[in-house]
GROMACS .gro file of C-alpha atoms in nm:
model
  440
    1UNK     CA    1   7.374 -20.034   0.995
    2UNK     CA    2   7.350 -20.017   0.616
    3UNK     CA    3   7.167 -20.280   0.415
    4UNK     CA    4   7.239 -20.427   0.076
    5UNK     CA    5   7.041 -20.166  -0.117
    6UNK     CA    6   7.207 -19.840  -0.220
    7UNK     CA    7   6.895 -19.635  -0.287
    8UNK     CA    8   6.902 -19.282  -0.156
    9UNK     CA    9   6.652 -19.256   0.132
   10UNK     CA   10   6.328 -19.086   0.041
   11UNK     CA   11   6.187 -18.814   0.265
   12UNK     CA   12   5.850 -18.983   0.227
   13UNK     CA   13   5.971 -19.311   0.374
   14UNK     CA   14   5.881 -19.336   0.746
   15UNK     CA   15   6.144 -19.599   0.822
   16UNK     CA   16   6.476 -19.545   0.644
   17UNK     CA   17   6.603 -19.902   0.663
   18UNK     CA   18   6.902 -19.819   0.446
   19UNK     CA   19   7.038 -19.526   0.646
   20UNK     CA   20   7.414 -19.489   0.691
   21UNK     CA   21   7.557 -19.134   0.725
   22UNK     CA   22   7.911 -19.255   0.651
   23UNK     CA   23   7.800 -19.374   0.307
   24UNK     CA   24   7.709 -19.091   0.065
   25UNK     CA   25   7.484 -19.328  -0.132
   26UNK     CA   26   7.264 -19.403   0.170
   27UNK     CA   27   7.271 -19.060   0.336
   28UNK     CA   28   7.021 -18.784   0.261
   29UNK     CA   29   7.178 -18.454   0.368
   30UNK     CA   30   6.850 -18.265   0.323
   31UNK     CA   31   6.674 -18.497   0.565
   32UNK     CA   32   6.962 -18.469   0.811
   33UNK     CA   33   6.968 -18.090   0.811
   34UNK     CA   34   6.587 -18.066   0.822
   35UNK     CA   35   6.591 -18.294   1.126
   36UNK     CA   36   6.860 -18.078   1.287
   37UNK     CA   37   6.667 -17.754   1.247
   38UNK     CA   38   6.334 -17.891   1.370
   39UNK     CA   39   6.484 -18.064   1.673
   40UNK     CA   40   6.692 -17.752   1.747
   41UNK     CA   41   6.376 -17.541   1.738
   42UNK     CA   42   6.211 -17.773   1.988
   43UNK     CA   43   6.526 -17.792   2.199
   44UNK     CA   44   6.534 -17.412   2.225
   45UNK     CA   45   6.178 -17.419   2.359
   46UNK     CA   46   6.279 -17.700   2.593
   47UNK     CA   47   6.555 -17.491   2.748
   48UNK     CA   48   6.319 -17.195   2.778
   49UNK     CA   49   6.071 -17.415   2.967
   50UNK     CA   50   6.351 -17.559   3.183
   51UNK     CA   51   6.463 -17.211   3.290
   52UNK     CA   52   6.117 -17.062   3.317
   53UNK     CA   53   6.127 -17.102   3.695
   54UNK     CA   54   6.460 -16.920   3.725
   55UNK     CA   55   6.309 -16.626   3.537
   56UNK     CA   56   5.983 -16.618   3.734
   57UNK     CA   57   6.113 -16.695   4.086
   58UNK     CA   58   6.281 -16.356   4.154
   59UNK     CA   59   5.943 -16.187   4.091
   60UNK     CA   60   5.717 -16.416   4.294
   61UNK     CA   61   5.747 -16.219   4.618
   62UNK     CA   62   5.674 -15.899   4.425
   63UNK     CA   63   5.324 -16.025   4.341
   64UNK     CA   64   5.228 -16.148   4.689
   65UNK     CA   65   5.417 -16.469   4.763
   66UNK     CA   66   5.622 -16.476   5.087
   67UNK     CA   67   5.902 -16.717   5.005
   68UNK     CA   68   6.232 -16.717   5.193
   69UNK     CA   69   6.569 -16.700   5.011
   70UNK     CA   70   6.618 -17.070   5.090
   71UNK     CA   71   6.280 -17.160   4.942
   72UNK     CA   72   6.360 -16.962   4.628
   73UNK     CA   73   6.699 -17.134   4.589
   74UNK     CA   74   6.525 -17.472   4.620
   75UNK     CA   75   6.253 -17.370   4.377
   76UNK     CA   76   6.510 -17.277   4.113
   77UNK     CA   77   6.721 -17.585   4.192
   78UNK     CA   78   6.444 -17.844   4.149
   79UNK     CA   79   6.423 -17.812   3.766
   80UNK     CA   80   6.790 -17.908   3.761
   81UNK     CA   81   6.722 -18.215   3.973
   82UNK     CA   82   6.430 -18.307   3.750
   83UNK     CA   83   6.625 -18.239   3.432
   84UNK     CA   84   6.904 -18.470   3.542
   85UNK     CA   85   6.667 -18.748   3.642
   86UNK     CA   86   6.461 -18.718   3.325
   87UNK     CA   87   6.771 -18.713   3.106
   88UNK     CA   88   6.851 -19.054   3.249
   89UNK     CA   89   6.515 -19.162   3.105
   90UNK     CA   90   6.538 -18.975   2.775
   91UNK     CA   91   6.887 -19.111   2.706
   92UNK     CA   92   6.741 -19.457   2.638
   93UNK     CA   93   6.453 -19.339   2.419
   94UNK     CA   94   6.612 -19.245   2.080
   95UNK     CA   95   6.687 -19.601   1.961
   96UNK     CA   96   6.359 -19.725   2.110
   97UNK     CA   97   6.110 -19.457   1.998
   98UNK     CA   98   6.279 -19.302   1.698
   99UNK     CA   99   6.325 -18.931   1.629
  100UNK     CA  100   5.975 -18.840   1.511
  101UNK     CA  101   5.787 -18.992   1.806
  102UNK     CA  102   6.043 -18.867   2.057
  103UNK     CA  103   6.036 -18.504   1.944
  104UNK     CA  104   5.658 -18.493   1.906
  105UNK     CA  105   5.603 -18.639   2.253
  106UNK     CA  106   5.860 -18.406   2.408
  107UNK     CA  107   5.704 -18.097   2.251
  108UNK     CA  108   5.362 -18.194   2.384
  109UNK     CA  109   5.497 -18.252   2.736
  110UNK     CA  110   5.646 -17.902   2.746
  111UNK     CA  111   5.294 -17.761   2.764
  112UNK     CA  112   5.255 -17.898   3.119
  113UNK     CA  113   5.505 -17.665   3.296
  114UNK     CA  114   5.417 -17.375   3.068
  115UNK     CA  115   5.047 -17.397   3.156
  116UNK     CA  116   5.118 -17.478   3.521
  117UNK     CA  117   5.329 -17.166   3.579
  118UNK     CA  118   5.073 -16.957   3.392
  119UNK     CA  119   4.816 -17.060   3.653
  120UNK     CA  120   5.053 -17.040   3.953
  121UNK     CA  121   5.148 -16.682   3.870
  122UNK     CA  122   4.780 -16.591   3.889
  123UNK     CA  123   4.716 -16.744   4.232
  124UNK     CA  124   4.947 -16.643   4.519
  125UNK     CA  125   4.770 -16.888   4.752
  126UNK     CA  126   4.927 -17.178   4.560
  127UNK     CA  127   5.095 -17.405   4.820
  128UNK     CA  128   5.474 -17.430   4.813
  129UNK     CA  129   5.461 -17.803   4.743
  130UNK     CA  130   5.262 -17.732   4.427
  131UNK     CA  131   5.526 -17.479   4.321
  132UNK     CA  132   5.791 -17.747   4.376
  133UNK     CA  133   5.589 -17.992   4.166
  134UNK     CA  134   5.561 -17.737   3.887
  135UNK     CA  135   5.934 -17.672   3.916
  136UNK     CA  136   5.993 -18.045   3.873
  137UNK     CA  137   5.767 -18.045   3.567
  138UNK     CA  138   5.985 -17.772   3.415
  139UNK     CA  139   6.264 -18.029   3.423
  140UNK     CA  140   6.098 -18.198   3.125
  141UNK     CA  141   6.260 -17.926   2.917
  142UNK     CA  142   6.601 -18.022   3.051
  143UNK     CA  143   6.538 -18.392   3.011
  144UNK     CA  144   6.477 -18.374   2.637
  145UNK     CA  145   6.836 -18.272   2.565
  146UNK     CA  146   6.989 -18.615   2.614
  147UNK     CA  147   6.735 -18.768   2.378
  148UNK     CA  148   6.757 -18.499   2.112
  149UNK     CA  149   7.137 -18.485   2.097
  150UNK     CA  150   7.173 -18.862   2.083
  151UNK     CA  151   6.908 -18.880   1.812
  152UNK     CA  152   7.073 -18.607   1.605
  153UNK     CA  153   7.406 -18.787   1.621
  154UNK     CA  154   7.246 -19.070   1.420
  155UNK     CA  155   7.183 -18.838   1.124
  156UNK     CA  156   7.532 -18.700   1.054
  157UNK     CA  157   7.869 -18.846   0.954
  158UNK     CA  158   8.159 -18.803   1.194
  159UNK     CA  159   8.314 -18.530   0.979
  160UNK     CA  160   8.008 -18.309   1.046
  161UNK     CA  161   7.935 -18.417   1.403
  162UNK     CA  162   8.098 -18.113   1.564
  163UNK     CA  163   7.908 -17.871   1.342
  164UNK     CA  164   7.570 -18.042   1.382
  165UNK     CA  165   7.587 -18.103   1.755
  166UNK     CA  166   7.751 -17.768   1.820
  167UNK     CA  167   7.475 -17.585   1.635
  168UNK     CA  168   7.198 -17.783   1.800
  169UNK     CA  169   7.332 -17.751   2.153
  170UNK     CA  170   7.447 -17.392   2.109
  171UNK     CA  171   7.124 -17.264   1.956
  172UNK     CA  172   6.925 -17.477   2.200
  173UNK     CA  173   7.112 -17.314   2.488
  174UNK     CA  174   6.982 -16.979   2.361
  175UNK     CA  175   6.652 -17.083   2.516
  176UNK     CA  176   6.801 -17.005   2.858
  177UNK     CA  177   6.885 -16.647   2.772
  178UNK     CA  178   6.570 -16.617   2.563
  179UNK     CA  179   6.332 -16.675   2.853
  180UNK     CA  180   6.540 -16.461   3.090
  181UNK     CA  181   6.545 -16.181   2.834
  182UNK     CA  182   6.187 -16.225   2.714
  183UNK     CA  183   6.013 -16.251   3.051
  184UNK     CA  184   6.089 -15.899   3.186
  185UNK     CA  185   5.937 -15.764   2.865
  186UNK     CA  186   5.626 -15.982   2.826
  187UNK     CA  187   5.520 -15.941   3.189
  188UNK     CA  188   5.471 -15.569   3.125
  189UNK     CA  189   5.152 -15.594   2.920
  190UNK     CA  190   4.853 -15.812   2.841
  191UNK     CA  191   4.909 -16.048   2.551
  192UNK     CA  192   4.687 -16.015   2.247
  193UNK     CA  193   4.373 -16.220   2.293
  194UNK     CA  194   4.422 -16.271   2.668
  195UNK     CA  195   4.284 -15.943   2.800
  196UNK     CA  196   4.053 -16.140   3.030
  197UNK     CA  197   4.360 -16.249   3.230
  198UNK     CA  198   4.397 -15.959   3.470
  199UNK     CA  199   4.744 -15.851   3.583
  200UNK     CA  200   4.898 -15.893   3.927
  201UNK     CA  201   5.011 -15.599   4.140
  202UNK     CA  202   5.378 -15.582   4.238
  203UNK     CA  203   5.509 -15.471   4.577
  204UNK     CA  204   5.577 -15.128   4.423
  205UNK     CA  205   5.220 -15.094   4.301
  206UNK     CA  206   5.304 -15.168   3.938
  207UNK     CA  207   5.088 -15.396   3.726
  208UNK     CA  208   5.261 -15.720   3.629
  209UNK     CA  209   5.136 -15.992   3.392
  210UNK     CA  210   5.373 -16.253   3.536
  211UNK     CA  211   5.159 -16.535   3.396
  212UNK     CA  212   5.270 -16.432   3.046
  213UNK     CA  213   5.607 -16.598   3.106
  214UNK     CA  214   5.456 -16.944   3.057
  215UNK     CA  215   5.160 -16.847   2.842
  216UNK     CA  216   5.363 -16.697   2.560
  217UNK     CA  217   5.548 -17.026   2.501
  218UNK     CA  218   5.250 -17.261   2.467
  219UNK     CA  219   5.161 -17.197   2.098
  220UNK     CA  220   5.523 -17.251   1.997
  221UNK     CA  221   5.537 -17.585   2.177
  222UNK     CA  222   5.224 -17.699   1.995
  223UNK     CA  223   5.385 -17.594   1.667
  224UNK     CA  224   5.679 -17.820   1.759
  225UNK     CA  225   5.441 -18.117   1.781
  226UNK     CA  226   5.307 -18.048   1.432
  227UNK     CA  227   5.654 -18.002   1.278
  228UNK     CA  228   5.777 -18.328   1.429
  229UNK     CA  229   5.480 -18.532   1.307
  230UNK     CA  230   5.487 -18.387   0.954
  231UNK     CA  231   5.858 -18.360   0.875
  232UNK     CA  232   6.066 -18.590   1.095
  233UNK     CA  233   6.153 -18.954   1.025
  234UNK     CA  234   6.307 -19.249   1.206
  235UNK     CA  235   6.643 -19.401   1.110
  236UNK     CA  236   6.739 -19.763   1.184
  237UNK     CA  237   6.955 -19.724   1.493
  238UNK     CA  238   6.798 -19.958   1.745
  239UNK     CA  239   6.895 -20.102   2.081
  240UNK     CA  240   6.709 -20.225   2.385
  241UNK     CA  241   6.779 -20.107   2.738
  242UNK     CA  242   7.027 -20.385   2.820
  243UNK     CA  243   7.233 -20.330   2.506
  244UNK     CA  244   7.270 -19.960   2.580
  245UNK     CA  245   7.429 -20.032   2.918
  246UNK     CA  246   7.758 -20.129   2.756
  247UNK     CA  247   7.882 -19.769   2.759
  248UNK     CA  248   7.936 -19.795   3.134
  249UNK     CA  249   8.213 -20.048   3.083
  250UNK     CA  250   8.417 -19.793   2.888
  251UNK     CA  251   8.663 -19.570   3.078
  252UNK     CA  252   8.607 -19.272   2.852
  253UNK     CA  253   8.238 -19.259   2.944
  254UNK     CA  254   8.337 -19.163   3.298
  255UNK     CA  255   8.616 -18.927   3.195
  256UNK     CA  256   8.389 -18.735   2.959
  257UNK     CA  257   8.116 -18.730   3.223
  258UNK     CA  258   8.346 -18.544   3.464
  259UNK     CA  259   8.460 -18.301   3.196
  260UNK     CA  260   8.107 -18.227   3.076
  261UNK     CA  261   7.990 -18.184   3.435
  262UNK     CA  262   8.252 -17.912   3.462
  263UNK     CA  263   8.153 -17.738   3.139
  264UNK     CA  264   7.777 -17.772   3.100
  265UNK     CA  265   7.707 -17.854   3.465
  266UNK     CA  266   7.858 -17.527   3.581
  267UNK     CA  267   7.715 -17.339   3.283
  268UNK     CA  268   7.361 -17.460   3.346
  269UNK     CA  269   7.386 -17.423   3.723
  270UNK     CA  270   7.510 -17.065   3.715
  271UNK     CA  271   7.260 -16.977   3.442
  272UNK     CA  272   6.977 -17.092   3.669
  273UNK     CA  273   7.106 -16.930   3.987
  274UNK     CA  274   7.270 -16.611   3.860
  275UNK     CA  275   6.963 -16.396   3.920
  276UNK     CA  276   6.937 -16.512   4.281
  277UNK     CA  277   7.313 -16.474   4.334
  278UNK     CA  278   7.289 -16.111   4.220
  279UNK     CA  279   6.985 -16.057   4.441
  280UNK     CA  280   7.141 -16.211   4.753
  281UNK     CA  281   7.497 -16.078   4.713
  282UNK     CA  282   7.427 -15.729   4.582
  283UNK     CA  283   7.057 -15.677   4.657
  284UNK     CA  284   7.113 -15.505   4.995
  285UNK     CA  285   7.298 -15.207   4.843
  286UNK     CA  286   7.121 -14.882   4.751
  287UNK     CA  287   7.068 -14.872   4.374
  288UNK     CA  288   7.119 -15.249   4.362
  289UNK     CA  289   7.137 -15.403   4.012
  290UNK     CA  290   6.819 -15.561   3.877
  291UNK     CA  291   6.888 -15.937   3.854
  292UNK     CA  292   6.663 -15.981   3.551
  293UNK     CA  293   6.851 -15.711   3.362
  294UNK     CA  294   7.177 -15.906   3.374
  295UNK     CA  295   7.100 -16.277   3.429
  296UNK     CA  296   7.047 -16.349   3.058
  297UNK     CA  297   7.381 -16.208   2.934
  298UNK     CA  298   7.613 -16.492   3.035
  299UNK     CA  299   7.394 -16.777   2.904
  300UNK     CA  300   7.353 -16.601   2.569
  301UNK     CA  301   7.729 -16.548   2.539
  302UNK     CA  302   7.800 -16.914   2.621
  303UNK     CA  303   7.537 -17.038   2.376
  304UNK     CA  304   7.675 -16.820   2.095
  305UNK     CA  305   8.030 -16.940   2.156
  306UNK     CA  306   7.919 -17.303   2.161
  307UNK     CA  307   7.739 -17.270   1.829
  308UNK     CA  308   8.026 -17.082   1.666
  309UNK     CA  309   8.289 -17.332   1.782
  310UNK     CA  310   8.114 -17.638   1.636
  311UNK     CA  311   8.252 -17.599   1.281
  312UNK     CA  312   8.593 -17.505   1.422
  313UNK     CA  313   8.599 -17.827   1.624
  314UNK     CA  314   8.536 -18.022   1.304
  315UNK     CA  315   8.846 -17.859   1.157
  316UNK     CA  316   9.091 -17.871   1.447
  317UNK     CA  317   8.946 -18.135   1.678
  318UNK     CA  318   8.739 -18.105   1.993
  319UNK     CA  319   9.004 -18.174   2.258
  320UNK     CA  320   9.191 -17.846   2.210
  321UNK     CA  321   8.867 -17.647   2.246
  322UNK     CA  322   8.775 -17.841   2.558
  323UNK     CA  323   9.119 -17.764   2.702
  324UNK     CA  324   9.097 -17.391   2.622
  325UNK     CA  325   8.753 -17.381   2.778
  326UNK     CA  326   8.866 -17.562   3.093
  327UNK     CA  327   9.163 -17.330   3.146
  328UNK     CA  328   8.940 -17.027   3.094
  329UNK     CA  329   8.683 -17.157   3.342
  330UNK     CA  330   8.955 -17.197   3.605
  331UNK     CA  331   9.055 -16.835   3.555
  332UNK     CA  332   8.694 -16.715   3.552
  333UNK     CA  333   8.590 -16.890   3.874
  334UNK     CA  334   8.901 -16.767   4.058
  335UNK     CA  335   8.847 -16.409   3.938
  336UNK     CA  336   8.476 -16.407   4.029
  337UNK     CA  337   8.544 -16.535   4.381
  338UNK     CA  338   8.698 -16.196   4.469
  339UNK     CA  339   8.366 -16.017   4.411
  340UNK     CA  340   8.128 -16.231   4.617
  341UNK     CA  341   8.164 -16.050   4.952
  342UNK     CA  342   8.134 -15.694   4.822
  343UNK     CA  343   8.174 -15.377   5.024
  344UNK     CA  344   8.038 -15.157   4.746
  345UNK     CA  345   7.783 -15.197   4.469
  346UNK     CA  346   8.053 -15.083   4.228
  347UNK     CA  347   8.215 -15.425   4.264
  348UNK     CA  348   7.921 -15.570   4.075
  349UNK     CA  349   8.092 -15.497   3.744
  350UNK     CA  350   8.388 -15.714   3.843
  351UNK     CA  351   8.146 -15.990   3.939
  352UNK     CA  352   7.959 -15.960   3.608
  353UNK     CA  353   8.284 -15.966   3.408
  354UNK     CA  354   8.398 -16.283   3.585
  355UNK     CA  355   8.064 -16.452   3.529
  356UNK     CA  356   8.061 -16.367   3.158
  357UNK     CA  357   8.414 -16.510   3.130
  358UNK     CA  358   8.296 -16.838   3.286
  359UNK     CA  359   8.006 -16.863   3.041
  360UNK     CA  360   8.230 -16.766   2.748
  361UNK     CA  361   8.485 -17.039   2.812
  362UNK     CA  362   8.215 -17.292   2.901
  363UNK     CA  363   8.096 -17.246   2.543
  364UNK     CA  364   8.438 -17.358   2.419
  365UNK     CA  365   8.439 -17.666   2.641
  366UNK     CA  366   8.080 -17.760   2.563
  367UNK     CA  367   8.148 -17.749   2.189
  368UNK     CA  368   8.471 -17.945   2.228
  369UNK     CA  369   8.323 -18.229   2.430
  370UNK     CA  370   8.042 -18.288   2.181
  371UNK     CA  371   8.293 -18.316   1.898
  372UNK     CA  372   8.507 -18.555   2.102
  373UNK     CA  373   8.241 -18.811   2.186
  374UNK     CA  374   8.143 -18.909   1.828
  375UNK     CA  375   8.515 -18.953   1.760
  376UNK     CA  376   8.585 -19.162   2.072
  377UNK     CA  377   8.283 -19.395   2.053
  378UNK     CA  378   8.113 -19.595   1.774
  379UNK     CA  379   7.785 -19.446   1.640
  380UNK     CA  380   7.533 -19.604   1.879
  381UNK     CA  381   7.764 -19.584   2.180
  382UNK     CA  382   7.840 -19.221   2.095
  383UNK     CA  383   7.469 -19.145   2.118
  384UNK     CA  384   7.450 -19.320   2.455
  385UNK     CA  385   7.762 -19.146   2.586
  386UNK     CA  386   7.631 -18.806   2.475
  387UNK     CA  387   7.299 -18.877   2.646
  388UNK     CA  388   7.458 -19.004   2.969
  389UNK     CA  389   7.708 -18.719   3.009
  390UNK     CA  390   7.441 -18.461   2.935
  391UNK     CA  391   7.212 -18.628   3.189
  392UNK     CA  392   7.466 -18.599   3.469
  393UNK     CA  393   7.558 -18.242   3.372
  394UNK     CA  394   7.188 -18.150   3.385
  395UNK     CA  395   7.207 -18.183   3.762
  396UNK     CA  396   7.410 -17.862   3.750
  397UNK     CA  397   7.125 -17.625   3.846
  398UNK     CA  398   7.034 -17.852   4.137
  399UNK     CA  399   7.393 -17.897   4.258
  400UNK     CA  400   7.467 -17.525   4.235
  401UNK     CA  401   7.139 -17.428   4.399
  402UNK     CA  402   7.177 -17.664   4.695
  403UNK     CA  403   7.545 -17.578   4.737
  404UNK     CA  404   7.456 -17.211   4.767
  405UNK     CA  405   7.216 -17.292   5.051
  406UNK     CA  406   7.494 -17.475   5.240
  407UNK     CA  407   7.808 -17.265   5.186
  408UNK     CA  408   7.890 -16.905   5.105
  409UNK     CA  409   7.915 -16.801   4.740
  410UNK     CA  410   8.289 -16.744   4.783
  411UNK     CA  411   8.347 -17.096   4.916
  412UNK     CA  412   8.137 -17.240   4.635
  413UNK     CA  413   8.336 -17.065   4.364
  414UNK     CA  414   8.666 -17.172   4.516
  415UNK     CA  415   8.544 -17.533   4.512
  416UNK     CA  416   8.440 -17.489   4.147
  417UNK     CA  417   8.788 -17.362   4.061
  418UNK     CA  418   8.945 -17.673   4.218
  419UNK     CA  419   8.712 -17.903   4.021
  420UNK     CA  420   8.789 -17.714   3.699
  421UNK     CA  421   9.162 -17.763   3.760
  422UNK     CA  422   9.106 -18.139   3.797
  423UNK     CA  423   8.904 -18.156   3.474
  424UNK     CA  424   9.165 -17.949   3.294
  425UNK     CA  425   9.423 -18.212   3.383
  426UNK     CA  426   9.193 -18.493   3.265
  427UNK     CA  427   9.145 -18.318   2.932
  428UNK     CA  428   9.517 -18.262   2.884
  429UNK     CA  429   9.634 -18.606   2.992
  430UNK     CA  430   9.380 -18.819   2.807
  431UNK     CA  431   9.286 -18.611   2.503
  432UNK     CA  432   9.480 -18.292   2.430
  433UNK     CA  433   9.848 -18.368   2.496
  434UNK     CA  434  10.074 -18.465   2.206
  435UNK     CA  435  10.032 -18.835   2.135
  436UNK     CA  436   9.699 -18.866   2.318
  437UNK     CA  437   9.510 -19.171   2.180
  438UNK     CA  438   9.175 -18.989   2.134
  439UNK     CA  439   9.242 -18.625   2.038
  440UNK     CA  440   8.885 -18.600   1.905
   0.00000   0.00000   0.00000
C-alpha cells in the first residue's frame, strides 16, 4: 500500500497516496484519530436513527393508531432486515468511495427516516405499508456500520485496531440507548422553534409530541455532512467488487460470522425488541413496568462495556474476551428464560437482571471479535470481513422480531442459549484454546 515516498501525509491532501498505518513515517495519527471521532459521531446518529422505530412503536397506539402486537413486532423488525441488507451494500463502498464521500453521503441519507417518522407521528391515518417503508428507511442507520468500521480499519495499525474499533463500535452503539432514553423526554414538550407543530393526544388524555423523536435528530445529521466534507480524507485502499469477494473463500470469514451473529446479532435484536417483550410479557399485570423506562438500560451497558474493552483487547488479545462474552451470554439467556412466563409482576426484576447480563457480556464478545479480525486477515480483507460479519449480524433485530411472532419468548431464549453454546465452542476451539493458530 505504501509508495516510495516517505513524506508524512498532510491533512490538506485529499488523496493520501502514501498512506500506510504500519509505517510511522507514512502514518498521521492526528488524521487517524480525527477520522475516528467524526465517523463515530455519525455512527452514533446512525444507530439512533436505526432504533428510532423501536422507541416510537410502543407509543403509536397511544396517539390513535390501532396496530396489533404482530404488526408492531414486524414494524420494529423491519429496520433490522433493512440494516442487514444495506450493510451488504455498504460493505463494498469503503474502497470504492473513500471515507469522506461515504460518511457525507450516509449522514445525508439519515435525514430520510428522521423526517419520515416526524411526519408519520403527526398523521395517524398513515397506511401501515407506509409505516413499513419508513421502518425500512430507518435501516439506513444500521447499514452504515459495515462501511464505517471497514473504513476506520484502514486508518490504524494492528496494534491499535482493538482500541479504535472498540471505541467506534462501542460509542456508536450508545445511539441505541440514546434514542430510547431521549425519546420519552423529548416527546413531553414542544421543541424550541417548532411551536407550530401541535402535539398529539395520548389514550390517557396527555399531550404527546411524538414527532419530536425524529425531528430532534435532523440538525445533528446535517452537521455530520458538514464535518465529513470539511475534515475527512480518503486513503489509498482500493478494490473493485470482484476483488472483495475473495474473503468468502476463507474459513475464518464464516467462523467469525457465526460468532458475531451470536454477540452483536443477539445484542441488536434484543435491544430493538426489549420494549415490546416487556409490554407483551409483563404488560397485563396491574402496575406493569413502563417499557420505555427500562428498554435503554441494557443497550447502554453493552455499549459501555464494548468501548471499555477495546484497549484491553489490544493488550491481552481479542479471543479471550470473545470467549468470556460467549460464556456469559449462555448463562444470561438461560437465566432470563425462567422469567418469561411470569405469575407475578415482581418477577420482572429477575427478567431485567438477566437481560442486562446478556447485554453486558455481549459487550465483551463484540469488542473481542473486532480485535480478532484485523489480526486474522490482511488489511483490506480485514475490512471486508468486518463489513460482512457486521452485515449478517445486523439481521438480528429482524430475526429476533420474527422469531417472537412464531414461538413463545421462553422457547426463543432457549434456542438462543443453544446457539450461544455452539459459538462458545467455536471460539474456544479455533481461537482461544492454548496453541490456537489465531488467538487474535
